[in-house]
Amino acid sequence: MRFLNRLGNVFFAKLLRYVLDIPLSDSLCGTKLLAARDYQRVVAWRRQFGDFDPFGDFELLFAAAVLGLGTIDIPIRYRRRTYGSTNIRRFSQGGLLFRMALIGLLRIKTGRVAPPAVGGET
């Protein structure tokens, strides 16, 4: 992994660890797993929070923390890429991710986002 990408991963993991108060070593690894019934709760939550996460990683982590779905952190050991190139533009898309993290910080830490009503009713 390129140095700046690795630095960004570490930065965002530490920031989201603070925002969400969950153990997190890599928020951008791309592998997230949840039950279909929980995904429906995430969709309902996203309508309240806003649907503007460019990649979906942060909104899944935000929703899991706010809805109490639980998270398990499995450390990822990156190896040198054998083909292709990174898909993220470090600065422009990194800026979008930073904006998303700040919005999460402001809304979640201040309690401006609550879980949707049971059954996804709003």
Coordinates of C-alpha atoms in Angstrom, one line a residue:
M1 CA 0.0 0.0 0.0
R2 CA 1.3 3.4 -0.8
F3 CA 2.5 5.5 2.1
L4 CA -0.1 8.2 1.8
N5 CA -2.9 5.7 1.5
R6 CA -1.6 3.9 4.6
L7 CA -1.4 7.2 6.5
G8 CA -5.0 8.0 5.5
N9 CA -6.2 4.6 6.7
V10 CA -4.5 5.1 10.1
F11 CA -5.8 8.6 10.4
F12 CA -9.4 7.7 9.6
A13 CA -9.4 4.6 11.8
K14 CA -8.3 6.7 14.8
L15 CA -10.8 9.5 14.1
L16 CA -13.7 7.1 13.7
R17 CA -12.6 5.1 16.7
Y18 CA -13.0 8.3 18.7
V19 CA -16.3 9.4 17.0
L20 CA -18.0 5.9 17.3
D21 CA -16.2 4.6 20.5
I22 CA -15.6 1.2 18.9
P23 CA -12.4 -0.7 18.2
L24 CA -11.3 0.0 14.7
S25 CA -8.0 -0.6 12.9
D26 CA -9.0 0.0 9.3
S27 CA -12.3 1.8 8.4
L28 CA -11.6 1.7 4.6
C29 CA -10.8 -2.0 4.0
G30 CA -14.1 -2.4 2.1
T31 CA -15.3 -5.5 3.8
K32 CA -18.4 -5.1 5.9
L33 CA -20.9 -7.8 6.8
L34 CA -24.4 -7.4 8.2
A35 CA -27.7 -9.3 8.2
A36 CA -30.4 -8.3 5.7
R37 CA -32.8 -7.3 8.5
D38 CA -30.1 -5.0 9.9
Y39 CA -29.4 -3.5 6.5
Q40 CA -33.1 -2.4 6.3
R41 CA -32.5 -0.6 9.6
V42 CA -29.4 1.0 8.1
V43 CA -31.4 2.2 5.1
A44 CA -34.0 3.8 7.4
W45 CA -31.2 5.4 9.5
R46 CA -29.5 6.8 6.4
R47 CA -32.7 8.6 5.4
Q48 CA -32.5 10.5 8.7
F49 CA -28.7 11.0 8.7
G50 CA -28.2 11.8 5.0
D51 CA -27.1 9.7 2.1
F52 CA -23.8 11.4 1.0
D53 CA -21.0 9.0 1.9
P54 CA -19.1 8.6 -1.4
F55 CA -18.0 5.0 -0.7
G56 CA -20.5 3.7 1.9
D57 CA -17.9 2.6 4.5
F58 CA -18.4 5.3 7.0
E59 CA -22.2 5.3 6.8
L60 CA -22.3 1.6 7.6
L61 CA -19.9 2.1 10.5
F62 CA -21.9 5.1 11.8
A63 CA -25.2 3.2 11.5
A64 CA -23.8 0.1 13.2
A65 CA -22.6 2.2 16.1
V66 CA -25.8 4.3 16.5
L67 CA -28.2 1.4 16.0
G68 CA -26.2 -0.8 18.4
L69 CA -25.6 -3.5 15.8
G70 CA -22.2 -4.2 17.1
T71 CA -18.9 -4.4 15.3
I72 CA -15.9 -6.8 15.3
D73 CA -12.5 -5.5 14.2
I74 CA -10.5 -8.0 12.2
P75 CA -7.0 -6.6 11.5
I76 CA -6.1 -6.6 7.8
R77 CA -2.5 -7.3 6.7
Y78 CA -1.9 -5.6 3.4
R79 CA 0.4 -7.0 0.9
R80 CA 2.0 -5.4 -2.2
R81 CA -0.6 -5.1 -5.0
T82 CA 0.0 -7.7 -7.7
Y83 CA -2.1 -6.0 -10.4
G84 CA -4.1 -2.8 -11.0
S85 CA -3.8 0.4 -9.1
T86 CA -5.6 2.1 -6.3
N87 CA -9.1 3.4 -7.0
I88 CA -9.1 6.3 -4.6
R89 CA -7.9 9.8 -5.4
R90 CA -6.1 10.6 -2.2
F91 CA -6.7 14.3 -1.9
S92 CA -10.1 15.0 -3.5
Q93 CA -11.8 11.8 -2.2
G94 CA -9.8 11.9 1.1
G95 CA -11.4 15.4 1.6
L96 CA -14.8 13.9 1.1
L97 CA -14.1 11.2 3.6
F98 CA -12.8 13.8 6.1
R99 CA -16.0 15.9 5.6
M100 CA -18.1 12.7 6.3
A101 CA -16.1 12.0 9.4
L102 CA -16.6 15.6 10.7
I103 CA -20.3 15.4 10.0
G104 CA -20.4 12.1 11.9
L105 CA -18.5 13.7 14.8
L106 CA -20.8 16.6 15.0
R107 CA -24.1 14.7 14.6
I108 CA -23.3 11.5 16.6
K109 CA -21.2 13.0 19.4
T110 CA -23.8 15.8 20.0
G111 CA -26.7 13.4 19.9
R112 CA -28.3 15.0 16.8
V113 CA -28.9 11.6 15.3
A114 CA -31.1 9.1 17.0
P115 CA -32.1 5.6 15.8
P116 CA -35.3 5.5 13.7
A117 CA -38.5 4.2 15.2
V118 CA -38.9 0.4 15.5
G119 CA -39.8 -1.1 12.1
G120 CA -38.1 1.7 10.2
E121 CA -41.0 4.1 10.7
T122 CA -40.1 7.8 10.7

